[in-house]
Amino acid sequence: MERSKVLISAEEIEKQHEYMRKVKDLLGSGERYALVRTYGCQQNEADSERLAGMLCEMGYTITEDEQLADLILVNTCAVREHAELKALSITGQFKHLKEKKKGLLIGICGCMVSQEHRKEDIKHKYPYVDFLFGTAMLYRMPEILYTKLKKDKRQFFLDDNSGNIAEGLPVYRMNSFKAWVSIMYGCNNFCSYCVVPYVRGRERSREVDAILKEVRELADAGYKEITLLGQNVNSYGKDLEEPISFAQLLARICQIEGDFTVRFMTSHPKDATKELIDVMADNKKIARAFHLPLQSGSNRVLARMNRKYTREKYLELVDYMRQKMPDIALTTDIIVAFPGESDEDFEDTLDMLKRVEYDNIYSFIYSKRKGTPAAEYPDQIDPAVASERFARMIACQQEISARKNKDYTGEILQVLVEGYSKTDDQKLTGRTEKNRLVHFEGPEELIGQYAAVRITRSETYALFGELAQ
Ligand code: SF4
């Protein structure tokens, strides 16, 4: 795709700023509140921060209180059916709010509504939704909102599917010490189960300078953790006029001054390179944590998933990583009960779990996605078999995670403190460089700071400790 067609022009972005000013004028003075509800991945969270940034520019104050909101925007996910149903159910509940509050505006956006059939559902079954737009239309939200307000007519804007990059939009960061930075959008891989390439378009990379500028600003503002985002960060830069590898981008980011840690996701094994691992090993700014989605341990299933790597190639990468960084934490994604997965295939996946000994896994039962090749495979797995395999997978990993967590007892770990624990408001909670969740007692002032915590006990998914003197 030509760069000139991918980058939204400065004139178009200025036009949207003009719409932001017009919406602000139209709404007049007085407090206005907007709630942005986000489902799905970190990319969606990053998108929501840009949507919230534009809403602030239009005079809204961001709130978490739906009773207070004058505008509610639901940013949806399409990766699993469960995520779609959740977003639809929450949108359904907003109908009652709208009945109580005259003038409440309800918008819906993101991956789910970038599918034609879902757009039609919303149009016909959710008449109280005022506006809808797909992922590539995000930057036009001010125009869409203005048109809705001015004409008092529902607005439905779907993507033209070409994909784009919009620079220069305001961002409202939801966290003051951890930040997302999208480095690219879209995906070219077409894994046979995945809807992402259909709803987010083809891969397109942001310019190196734009990324470096954003990271520099975050570092100057004191952000402690910066996560680089892309559906497959390892493809970064291939489409730029002056191609650059993801490893080279990372190396340049590490040259930026400041006390911050860099993370990245997601990394497709077929494109993960030794060069990338070398750059990680050479730069202390990059967290010693690698998320490398395996999806299945069976070569037969991997081929049907269109993943384009084998378990042998995957293990080779893991070996190289551990040779370079023996202490690296590894996590992965697994799809259980992909169509046609035999008992033997499933055993191959369990075998990979035992060989690699991941620190943690994110596993899900296969979810049929309309329009993807795997949805048409005739050999879908019986739900009872899928549940049984899922339970075995979790049990296998729990044993590994618990054992690995136990090894931390007695160690002093640096923890970036995120806030109070959700289950015990007497305790603070945070994460280590290797993404371990740690709970401990300490003063509120530590939130957003690093704390040294001595680990006194462990559970499968968390560590517990006390502040080290
Ligand atoms: S790499 Fe595969 S799983 Fe990941 S977004 Fe692209 S198509 Fe989906």
CSV table of C-alpha atoms and ligand atoms in Angstrom, one decimal:
chain,number,residue,atom,x,y,z
A,1,MET,CA,0.0,0.0,0.0
A,2,GLU,CA,1.4,3.5,-0.8
A,3,ARG,CA,2.5,5.5,2.2
A,4,SER,CA,0.6,8.6,1.0
A,5,LYS,CA,-2.6,6.6,1.1
A,6,VAL,CA,-1.9,5.2,4.6
A,7,LEU,CA,-1.0,8.4,6.4
A,8,ILE,CA,-4.0,10.6,7.1
A,9,SER,CA,-3.1,14.1,5.8
A,10,ALA,CA,-2.3,17.0,8.1
A,11,GLU,CA,-5.2,18.9,6.5
A,12,GLU,CA,-7.6,16.0,7.4
A,13,ILE,CA,-6.4,15.9,11.0
A,14,GLU,CA,-6.8,19.7,11.2
A,15,LYS,CA,-10.3,19.3,9.9
A,16,GLN,CA,-11.0,17.0,12.8
A,17,HIS,CA,-9.6,19.5,15.3
A,18,GLU,CA,-11.9,22.0,13.8
A,19,TYR,CA,-14.8,19.6,14.4
A,20,MET,CA,-13.7,19.3,18.0
A,21,ARG,CA,-13.9,23.1,18.4
A,22,LYS,CA,-17.3,23.1,16.8
A,23,VAL,CA,-18.7,20.3,19.1
A,24,LYS,CA,-17.3,22.3,22.1
A,25,ASP,CA,-19.1,25.4,20.9
A,26,LEU,CA,-22.3,23.5,20.2
A,27,LEU,CA,-22.4,22.0,23.6
A,28,GLY,CA,-21.8,25.4,25.3
A,29,SER,CA,-20.6,26.0,28.8
A,30,GLY,CA,-21.3,23.7,31.8
A,31,GLU,CA,-19.8,20.4,32.9
A,32,ARG,CA,-20.2,17.5,30.4
A,33,TYR,CA,-19.0,13.9,31.2
A,34,ALA,CA,-18.0,11.1,28.9
A,35,LEU,CA,-17.5,7.5,29.8
A,36,VAL,CA,-15.3,5.3,27.5
A,37,ARG,CA,-15.9,1.6,28.2
A,38,THR,CA,-13.1,-0.7,26.6
A,39,TYR,CA,-13.2,-4.4,25.9
A,40,GLY,CA,-10.4,-6.5,24.5
A,41,CYS,CA,-6.7,-6.1,24.0
A,42,GLN,CA,-4.2,-3.4,24.8
A,43,GLN,CA,-4.5,-1.9,21.3
A,44,ASN,CA,-8.2,-1.2,22.1
A,45,GLU,CA,-7.1,0.5,25.4
A,46,ALA,CA,-4.6,2.6,23.4
A,47,ASP,CA,-7.4,3.5,20.9
A,48,SER,CA,-9.7,4.4,23.8
A,49,GLU,CA,-7.1,6.8,25.1
A,50,ARG,CA,-7.1,8.6,21.8
A,51,LEU,CA,-10.9,8.7,21.8
A,52,ALA,CA,-10.9,10.0,25.3
A,53,GLY,CA,-8.3,12.6,24.3
A,54,MET,CA,-10.6,13.9,21.6
A,55,LEU,CA,-13.6,13.9,23.9
A,56,CYS,CA,-11.6,16.0,26.4
A,57,GLU,CA,-10.7,18.5,23.6
A,58,MET,CA,-14.5,18.7,22.9
A,59,GLY,CA,-15.1,19.8,26.4
A,60,TYR,CA,-16.0,16.5,28.1
A,61,THR,CA,-14.5,15.4,31.4
A,62,ILE,CA,-13.8,11.7,31.5
A,63,THR,CA,-15.7,9.7,34.1
A,64,GLU,CA,-16.1,6.1,35.2
A,65,ASP,CA,-19.6,6.8,36.5
A,66,GLU,CA,-22.3,5.8,34.0
A,67,GLN,CA,-25.0,7.7,35.9
A,68,LEU,CA,-23.0,10.9,35.5
A,69,ALA,CA,-22.2,10.4,31.8
A,70,ASP,CA,-23.7,12.6,29.1
A,71,LEU,CA,-21.9,10.4,26.5
A,72,ILE,CA,-21.1,6.7,26.6
A,73,LEU,CA,-18.7,5.2,24.1
A,74,VAL,CA,-18.3,1.4,24.0
A,75,ASN,CA,-15.0,0.3,22.3
A,76,THR,CA,-15.6,-3.4,21.4
A,77,CYS,CA,-13.6,-6.5,20.7
A,78,ALA,CA,-14.2,-9.3,18.2
A,79,VAL,CA,-11.6,-11.9,19.1
A,80,ARG,CA,-13.9,-14.2,20.9
A,81,GLU,CA,-17.7,-14.6,20.9
A,82,HIS,CA,-17.8,-14.0,24.6
A,83,ALA,CA,-16.2,-10.5,24.2
A,84,GLU,CA,-18.8,-9.6,21.6
A,85,LEU,CA,-21.7,-10.8,23.7
A,86,LYS,CA,-20.4,-8.9,26.7
A,87,ALA,CA,-20.2,-5.7,24.7
A,88,LEU,CA,-23.7,-6.2,23.3
A,89,SER,CA,-25.1,-6.9,26.7
A,90,ILE,CA,-23.6,-3.8,28.3
A,91,THR,CA,-24.8,-1.7,25.3
A,92,GLY,CA,-28.3,-3.2,26.0
A,93,GLN,CA,-28.1,-2.1,29.6
A,94,PHE,CA,-27.4,1.5,28.5
A,95,LYS,CA,-30.9,1.7,27.0
A,96,HIS,CA,-32.4,2.1,30.5
A,97,LEU,CA,-29.9,4.9,31.3
A,98,LYS,CA,-31.0,6.6,28.1
A,99,GLU,CA,-34.7,6.3,29.1
A,100,LYS,CA,-33.9,8.1,32.4
A,101,LYS,CA,-31.5,10.7,31.0
A,102,LYS,CA,-32.8,12.7,28.1
A,103,GLY,CA,-30.0,13.7,25.7
A,104,LEU,CA,-27.6,10.9,26.7
A,105,LEU,CA,-25.5,10.0,23.7
A,106,ILE,CA,-24.5,6.4,23.1
A,107,GLY,CA,-21.8,5.4,20.6
A,108,ILE,CA,-20.2,2.1,19.7
A,109,CYS,CA,-16.9,1.5,17.9
A,110,GLY,CA,-14.0,-0.9,17.6
A,111,CYS,CA,-13.5,-4.4,16.1
A,112,MET,CA,-16.9,-5.9,16.7
A,113,VAL,CA,-18.8,-3.3,14.9
A,114,SER,CA,-16.2,-3.3,12.0
A,115,GLN,CA,-18.0,-6.5,10.9
A,116,GLU,CA,-20.9,-5.8,8.6
A,117,HIS,CA,-23.3,-8.3,10.3
A,118,ARG,CA,-22.7,-6.7,13.7
A,119,LYS,CA,-23.2,-3.2,12.3
A,120,GLU,CA,-26.5,-4.3,10.9
A,121,ASP,CA,-27.5,-5.8,14.2
A,122,ILE,CA,-26.8,-2.6,16.0
A,123,LYS,CA,-28.6,-0.6,13.4
A,124,HIS,CA,-31.8,-2.6,13.6
A,125,LYS,CA,-31.8,-4.1,17.1
A,126,TYR,CA,-30.3,-1.2,19.1
A,127,PRO,CA,-32.2,1.9,18.0
A,128,TYR,CA,-30.9,3.9,21.0
A,129,VAL,CA,-27.3,3.7,19.7
A,130,ASP,CA,-26.7,7.2,18.2
A,131,PHE,CA,-23.4,6.6,16.3
A,132,LEU,CA,-21.2,3.8,15.2
A,133,PHE,CA,-17.8,3.7,13.6
A,134,GLY,CA,-15.2,1.1,12.7
A,135,THR,CA,-11.5,0.9,13.7
A,136,ALA,CA,-10.1,2.9,10.8
A,137,MET,CA,-12.7,5.7,11.3
A,138,LEU,CA,-11.5,6.4,14.9
A,139,TYR,CA,-9.9,9.7,13.9
A,140,ARG,CA,-13.2,10.9,12.4
A,141,MET,CA,-15.1,10.6,15.7
A,142,PRO,CA,-15.3,14.5,16.1
A,143,GLU,CA,-16.9,14.8,12.7
A,144,ILE,CA,-19.3,11.9,13.4
A,145,LEU,CA,-20.3,13.4,16.8
A,146,TYR,CA,-20.8,16.8,15.3
A,147,THR,CA,-23.0,15.5,12.5
A,148,LYS,CA,-25.1,13.5,15.0
A,149,LEU,CA,-25.6,16.6,17.2
A,150,LYS,CA,-26.2,19.0,14.3
A,151,LYS,CA,-28.6,16.8,12.3
A,152,ASP,CA,-30.0,14.8,15.2
A,153,LYS,CA,-29.7,11.7,13.0
A,154,ARG,CA,-28.0,8.3,13.8
A,155,GLN,CA,-24.6,8.0,12.2
A,156,PHE,CA,-23.0,4.8,11.0
A,157,PHE,CA,-19.5,4.9,9.6
A,158,LEU,CA,-17.8,1.7,8.6
A,159,ASP,CA,-14.2,1.4,7.4
A,160,ASP,CA,-13.3,1.4,3.8
A,161,ASN,CA,-10.9,-1.4,4.9
A,162,SER,CA,-7.8,0.2,3.4
A,163,GLY,CA,-6.5,1.0,6.9
A,164,ASN,CA,-4.7,4.2,7.9
A,165,ILE,CA,-2.5,6.0,10.4
A,166,ALA,CA,-3.6,9.2,12.0
A,167,GLU,CA,-0.9,11.2,13.8
A,168,GLY,CA,-1.5,14.4,15.8
A,169,LEU,CA,-4.6,13.4,17.7
A,170,PRO,CA,-4.8,14.2,21.4
A,171,VAL,CA,-4.3,11.4,23.9
A,172,TYR,CA,-5.8,11.1,27.4
A,173,ARG,CA,-3.6,8.7,29.3
A,174,MET,CA,-5.6,6.6,31.8
A,175,ASN,CA,-2.5,5.9,33.8
A,176,SER,CA,0.2,8.3,35.0
A,177,PHE,CA,3.1,5.9,35.1
A,178,LYS,CA,2.4,3.1,32.5
A,179,ALA,CA,1.8,4.0,28.9
A,180,TRP,CA,0.9,2.3,25.6
A,181,VAL,CA,2.6,3.3,22.4
A,182,SER,CA,1.1,1.8,19.2
A,183,ILE,CA,4.0,1.3,16.7
A,184,MET,CA,1.9,-0.3,14.0
A,185,TYR,CA,-1.7,-1.3,13.1
A,186,GLY,CA,-3.3,-4.2,11.4
A,187,CYS,CA,-2.1,-7.7,10.5
A,188,ASN,CA,-1.2,-9.6,7.3
A,189,ASN,CA,-1.0,-13.1,8.7
A,190,PHE,CA,-4.5,-14.4,8.4
A,191,CYS,CA,-4.3,-17.1,11.0
A,192,SER,CA,-7.2,-19.3,10.1
A,193,TYR,CA,-9.1,-18.7,13.4
A,194,CYS,CA,-8.6,-14.9,13.7
A,195,VAL,CA,-10.8,-12.0,12.7
A,196,VAL,CA,-8.2,-9.3,13.3
A,197,PRO,CA,-7.0,-8.9,9.7
A,198,TYR,CA,-10.6,-8.4,8.6
A,199,VAL,CA,-11.4,-5.8,11.1
A,200,ARG,CA,-8.1,-3.9,11.5
A,201,GLY,CA,-6.9,-4.1,7.9
A,202,ARG,CA,-3.3,-4.7,6.6
A,203,GLU,CA,-0.1,-4.0,8.5
A,204,ARG,CA,1.1,-0.4,8.5
A,205,SER,CA,3.9,1.0,10.6
A,206,ARG,CA,4.1,4.4,12.2
A,207,GLU,CA,7.2,6.4,11.2
A,208,VAL,CA,10.2,5.9,13.4
A,209,ASP,CA,10.4,9.6,14.3
A,210,ALA,CA,6.8,9.8,15.4
A,211,ILE,CA,7.4,6.8,17.7
A,212,LEU,CA,10.7,8.1,19.1
A,213,LYS,CA,9.1,11.5,19.8
A,214,GLU,CA,6.2,9.9,21.7
A,215,VAL,CA,8.5,7.7,23.8
A,216,ARG,CA,10.7,10.7,24.5
A,217,GLU,CA,7.7,12.8,25.7
A,218,LEU,CA,6.6,9.9,28.0
A,219,ALA,CA,10.1,9.5,29.4
A,220,ASP,CA,10.3,13.2,30.1
A,221,ALA,CA,6.9,13.1,31.8
A,222,GLY,CA,8.3,10.5,34.1
A,223,TYR,CA,6.5,7.4,32.8
A,224,LYS,CA,8.0,4.3,34.3
A,225,GLU,CA,6.8,1.7,31.8
A,226,ILE,CA,6.2,2.0,28.1
A,227,THR,CA,4.6,-0.9,26.2
A,228,LEU,CA,5.0,-0.9,22.4
A,229,LEU,CA,1.9,-2.3,20.7
A,230,GLY,CA,1.2,-4.1,17.4
A,231,GLN,CA,-0.6,-7.2,16.3
A,232,ASN,CA,2.8,-8.5,15.2
A,233,VAL,CA,5.5,-6.1,16.3
A,234,ASN,CA,8.1,-8.3,14.6
A,235,SER,CA,6.8,-7.1,11.2
A,236,TYR,CA,7.4,-3.5,12.2
A,237,GLY,CA,9.0,-1.3,9.6
A,238,LYS,CA,8.8,-3.6,6.6
A,239,ASP,CA,6.3,-1.3,4.9
A,240,LEU,CA,8.3,2.0,5.5
A,241,GLU,CA,10.0,3.8,2.7
A,242,GLU,CA,13.3,3.2,4.6
A,243,PRO,CA,12.7,-0.3,6.0
A,244,ILE,CA,13.9,-0.9,9.6
A,245,SER,CA,13.5,-4.0,11.8
A,246,PHE,CA,11.7,-4.1,15.1
A,247,ALA,CA,15.0,-4.9,16.8
A,248,GLN,CA,16.6,-1.7,15.3
A,249,LEU,CA,13.6,0.3,16.5
A,250,LEU,CA,13.9,-1.1,20.0
A,251,ALA,CA,17.6,-0.3,20.1
A,252,ARG,CA,16.9,3.3,19.2
A,253,ILE,CA,14.2,3.5,21.8
A,254,CYS,CA,16.7,2.3,24.4
A,255,GLN,CA,19.0,5.2,23.6
A,256,ILE,CA,16.4,7.6,24.9
A,257,GLU,CA,17.4,9.0,28.3
A,258,GLY,CA,15.2,8.3,31.3
A,259,ASP,CA,14.4,5.7,33.9
A,260,PHE,CA,11.8,3.6,32.1
A,261,THR,CA,11.3,0.0,31.2
A,262,VAL,CA,10.2,-1.0,27.7
A,263,ARG,CA,7.8,-3.9,27.0
A,264,PHE,CA,6.3,-5.0,23.7
A,265,MET,CA,3.5,-7.2,22.4
A,266,THR,CA,2.5,-9.2,20.4
A,267,SER,CA,5.4,-11.1,18.9
A,268,HIS,CA,4.6,-13.7,16.2
A,269,PRO,CA,7.1,-16.6,16.5
A,270,LYS,CA,7.4,-16.9,12.7
A,271,ASP,CA,9.0,-13.4,12.6
A,272,ALA,CA,10.8,-13.3,15.9
A,273,THR,CA,14.5,-13.0,15.1
A,274,LYS,CA,17.8,-13.7,16.9
A,275,GLU,CA,18.6,-10.0,16.2
A,276,LEU,CA,15.6,-9.1,18.4
A,277,ILE,CA,16.8,-11.4,21.2
A,278,ASP,CA,20.3,-10.0,21.0
A,279,VAL,CA,19.0,-6.4,21.3
A,280,MET,CA,17.0,-7.4,24.4
A,281,ALA,CA,20.0,-9.1,25.9
A,282,ASP,CA,22.1,-6.0,25.3
A,283,ASN,CA,19.7,-3.5,26.7
A,284,LYS,CA,18.7,-3.3,30.4
A,285,LYS,CA,15.8,-1.0,29.6
A,286,ILE,CA,13.9,-3.9,28.0
A,287,ALA,CA,12.0,-6.0,30.5
A,288,ARG,CA,13.2,-9.5,30.8
A,289,ALA,CA,9.8,-10.9,29.8
A,290,PHE,CA,8.8,-12.3,26.4
A,291,HIS,CA,5.2,-13.1,25.4
A,292,LEU,CA,5.5,-15.6,22.5
A,293,PRO,CA,2.1,-17.0,21.4
A,294,LEU,CA,2.4,-20.7,20.7
A,295,GLN,CA,-1.3,-21.4,20.2
A,296,SER,CA,-0.7,-25.2,19.7
A,297,GLY,CA,2.1,-27.6,20.3
A,298,SER,CA,1.1,-29.8,17.4
A,299,ASN,CA,2.7,-29.2,14.0
A,300,ARG,CA,-0.4,-30.5,12.3
A,301,VAL,CA,-2.7,-28.0,14.1
A,302,LEU,CA,-0.2,-25.2,13.6
A,303,ALA,CA,-0.4,-25.8,9.9
A,304,ARG,CA,-4.2,-25.8,9.9
A,305,MET,CA,-4.0,-22.6,12.0
A,306,ASN,CA,-1.8,-21.1,9.2
A,307,ARG,CA,0.8,-20.1,11.8
A,308,LYS,CA,3.8,-20.8,9.6
A,309,TYR,CA,6.2,-22.1,12.2
A,310,THR,CA,6.7,-25.5,13.8
A,311,ARG,CA,7.2,-26.6,17.4
A,312,GLU,CA,10.9,-27.2,16.5
A,313,LYS,CA,11.4,-23.7,15.2
A,314,TYR,CA,9.6,-22.3,18.3
A,315,LEU,CA,11.8,-24.4,20.7
A,316,GLU,CA,14.9,-23.1,18.8
A,317,LEU,CA,13.8,-19.5,19.6
A,318,VAL,CA,13.2,-20.4,23.3
A,319,ASP,CA,16.6,-22.1,23.6
A,320,TYR,CA,18.4,-19.1,22.1
A,321,MET,CA,16.5,-16.7,24.3
A,322,ARG,CA,17.4,-18.7,27.4
A,323,GLN,CA,21.0,-19.0,26.3
A,324,LYS,CA,21.2,-15.2,26.0
A,325,MET,CA,19.0,-14.3,29.0
A,326,PRO,CA,18.8,-17.3,31.4
A,327,ASP,CA,16.4,-15.4,33.7
A,328,ILE,CA,13.9,-14.4,31.0
A,329,ALA,CA,10.2,-14.9,31.9
A,330,LEU,CA,8.2,-16.5,29.2
A,331,THR,CA,4.4,-16.4,28.7
A,332,THR,CA,2.2,-17.6,25.9
A,333,ASP,CA,-1.3,-17.9,24.4
A,334,ILE,CA,-2.9,-21.3,23.8
A,335,ILE,CA,-6.0,-22.2,21.9
A,336,VAL,CA,-7.6,-25.4,23.2
A,337,ALA,CA,-9.8,-27.6,21.0
A,338,PHE,CA,-9.1,-26.0,17.6
A,339,PRO,CA,-11.1,-27.8,14.9
A,340,GLY,CA,-9.7,-31.2,14.3
A,341,GLU,CA,-7.4,-31.2,17.4
A,342,SER,CA,-7.0,-34.9,18.3
A,343,ASP,CA,-6.0,-36.3,21.7
A,344,GLU,CA,-2.5,-36.7,20.4
A,345,ASP,CA,-2.4,-33.1,19.2
A,346,PHE,CA,-3.5,-31.9,22.6
A,347,GLU,CA,-0.9,-34.0,24.3
A,348,ASP,CA,1.7,-32.3,22.1
A,349,THR,CA,0.6,-29.0,23.5
A,350,LEU,CA,0.8,-30.2,27.1
A,351,ASP,CA,4.3,-31.5,26.2
A,352,MET,CA,5.3,-28.0,25.0
A,353,LEU,CA,4.1,-26.5,28.3
A,354,LYS,CA,6.2,-29.0,30.2
A,355,ARG,CA,9.3,-28.5,28.0
A,356,VAL,CA,9.2,-24.7,27.9
A,357,GLU,CA,7.9,-24.2,31.5
A,358,TYR,CA,6.2,-20.9,30.9
A,359,ASP,CA,5.8,-18.5,33.7
A,360,ASN,CA,2.2,-18.1,32.8
A,361,ILE,CA,-0.2,-18.9,29.9
A,362,TYR,CA,-3.3,-17.3,28.6
A,363,SER,CA,-5.4,-20.1,27.2
A,364,PHE,CA,-8.9,-20.1,25.7
A,365,ILE,CA,-11.2,-22.6,24.2
A,366,TYR,CA,-11.4,-22.1,20.4
A,367,SER,CA,-14.2,-19.6,19.5
A,368,LYS,CA,-15.7,-19.8,16.0
A,369,ARG,CA,-15.4,-16.4,14.3
A,370,LYS,CA,-17.7,-15.7,11.4
A,371,GLY,CA,-15.9,-15.2,8.1
A,372,THR,CA,-12.7,-17.0,9.1
A,373,PRO,CA,-11.6,-20.2,7.4
A,374,ALA,CA,-11.5,-22.3,10.6
A,375,ALA,CA,-15.2,-21.5,11.2
A,376,GLU,CA,-16.0,-23.6,8.1
A,377,TYR,CA,-13.8,-26.5,9.2
A,378,PRO,CA,-16.1,-29.5,9.5
A,379,ASP,CA,-14.3,-31.1,12.5
A,380,GLN,CA,-15.3,-28.8,15.3
A,381,ILE,CA,-14.6,-30.2,18.7
A,382,ASP,CA,-17.4,-31.4,21.1
A,383,PRO,CA,-17.8,-28.7,23.9
A,384,ALA,CA,-17.5,-31.4,26.6
A,385,VAL,CA,-14.1,-32.6,25.2
A,386,ALA,CA,-13.0,-29.0,24.9
A,387,SER,CA,-13.8,-28.2,28.5
A,388,GLU,CA,-12.1,-31.4,29.7
A,389,ARG,CA,-8.9,-30.5,27.8
A,390,PHE,CA,-9.1,-26.9,29.0
A,391,ALA,CA,-9.2,-28.1,32.6
A,392,ARG,CA,-6.2,-30.4,32.1
A,393,MET,CA,-4.3,-27.6,30.5
A,394,ILE,CA,-4.9,-25.2,33.3
A,395,ALA,CA,-4.0,-27.9,35.9
A,396,CYS,CA,-0.8,-28.6,34.1
A,397,GLN,CA,0.2,-24.9,34.0
A,398,GLN,CA,-0.9,-24.2,37.6
A,399,GLU,CA,1.6,-26.7,38.8
A,400,ILE,CA,4.4,-25.1,36.8
A,401,SER,CA,3.4,-21.5,37.8
A,402,ALA,CA,3.1,-22.4,41.5
A,403,ARG,CA,6.5,-24.0,41.4
A,404,LYS,CA,8.1,-21.0,39.7
A,405,ASN,CA,6.5,-18.6,42.1
A,406,LYS,CA,7.7,-20.5,45.1
A,407,ASP,CA,11.3,-20.0,43.9
A,408,TYR,CA,10.9,-16.3,44.6
A,409,THR,CA,10.4,-16.8,48.4
A,410,GLY,CA,13.1,-14.9,50.2
A,411,GLU,CA,14.2,-12.8,47.3
A,412,ILE,CA,13.9,-9.0,47.1
A,413,LEU,CA,12.1,-7.8,44.0
A,414,GLN,CA,11.6,-4.4,42.5
A,415,VAL,CA,7.9,-3.8,42.1
A,416,LEU,CA,6.2,-1.1,40.1
A,417,VAL,CA,3.3,-0.3,42.4
A,418,GLU,CA,0.0,0.0,40.6
A,419,GLY,CA,-2.5,0.7,43.4
A,420,TYR,CA,-4.5,-1.1,46.1
A,421,SER,CA,-5.2,-4.8,45.7
A,422,LYS,CA,-8.6,-5.6,44.4
A,423,THR,CA,-9.1,-8.3,46.9
A,424,ASP,CA,-7.6,-6.7,50.0
A,425,ASP,CA,-7.7,-2.9,50.3
A,426,GLN,CA,-5.1,-3.0,53.1
A,427,LYS,CA,-2.5,-4.1,50.6
A,428,LEU,CA,-0.8,-2.5,47.7
A,429,THR,CA,-0.3,-4.4,44.5
A,430,GLY,CA,2.2,-4.1,41.7
A,431,ARG,CA,4.2,-6.0,39.1
A,432,THR,CA,7.8,-7.0,38.7
A,433,GLU,CA,9.8,-6.6,35.6
A,434,LYS,CA,8.9,-10.2,34.8
A,435,ASN,CA,5.2,-9.4,35.2
A,436,ARG,CA,4.8,-11.2,38.6
A,437,LEU,CA,1.9,-9.8,40.6
A,438,VAL,CA,3.1,-8.9,44.1
A,439,HIS,CA,0.9,-7.9,47.1
A,440,PHE,CA,2.3,-6.2,50.2
A,441,GLU,CA,1.5,-3.5,52.8
A,442,GLY,CA,2.9,0.0,52.3
A,443,PRO,CA,2.1,3.7,52.1
A,444,GLU,CA,-0.2,5.1,49.4
A,445,GLU,CA,2.7,7.4,48.2
A,446,LEU,CA,4.3,4.3,46.7
A,447,ILE,CA,1.7,4.1,44.0
A,448,GLY,CA,3.4,4.9,40.7
A,449,GLN,CA,6.8,4.2,42.1
A,450,TYR,CA,9.2,1.3,42.4
A,451,ALA,CA,9.4,-0.5,45.7
A,452,ALA,CA,11.8,-3.1,46.9
A,453,VAL,CA,9.7,-6.0,48.3
A,454,ARG,CA,11.0,-9.1,50.1
A,455,ILE,CA,8.9,-12.1,49.1
A,456,THR,CA,7.6,-14.1,52.1
A,457,ARG,CA,5.1,-16.4,50.5
A,458,SER,CA,3.7,-17.4,47.1
A,459,GLU,CA,0.5,-18.7,45.5
A,460,THR,CA,-0.1,-19.9,41.9
A,461,TYR,CA,-0.8,-16.5,40.5
A,462,ALA,CA,0.7,-14.1,43.0
A,463,LEU,CA,3.5,-13.3,45.4
A,464,PHE,CA,3.2,-11.8,48.8
A,465,GLY,CA,5.8,-9.8,50.7
A,466,GLU,CA,6.9,-6.9,52.9
A,467,LEU,CA,8.7,-3.8,52.1
A,468,ALA,CA,12.5,-4.4,52.3
A,469,GLN,CA,14.4,-1.9,54.5
B,1,SF4,S1,-0.9,-12.8,13.9
B,1,SF4,FE1,-2.6,-14.2,13.6
B,1,SF4,S2,-3.6,-14.2,15.6
B,1,SF4,FE2,-2.3,-12.4,15.6
B,1,SF4,S3,-3.7,-10.8,14.9
B,1,SF4,FE3,-2.7,-11.6,13.1
B,1,SF4,S4,-4.1,-13.1,12.2
B,1,SF4,FE4,-4.7,-12.7,14.4
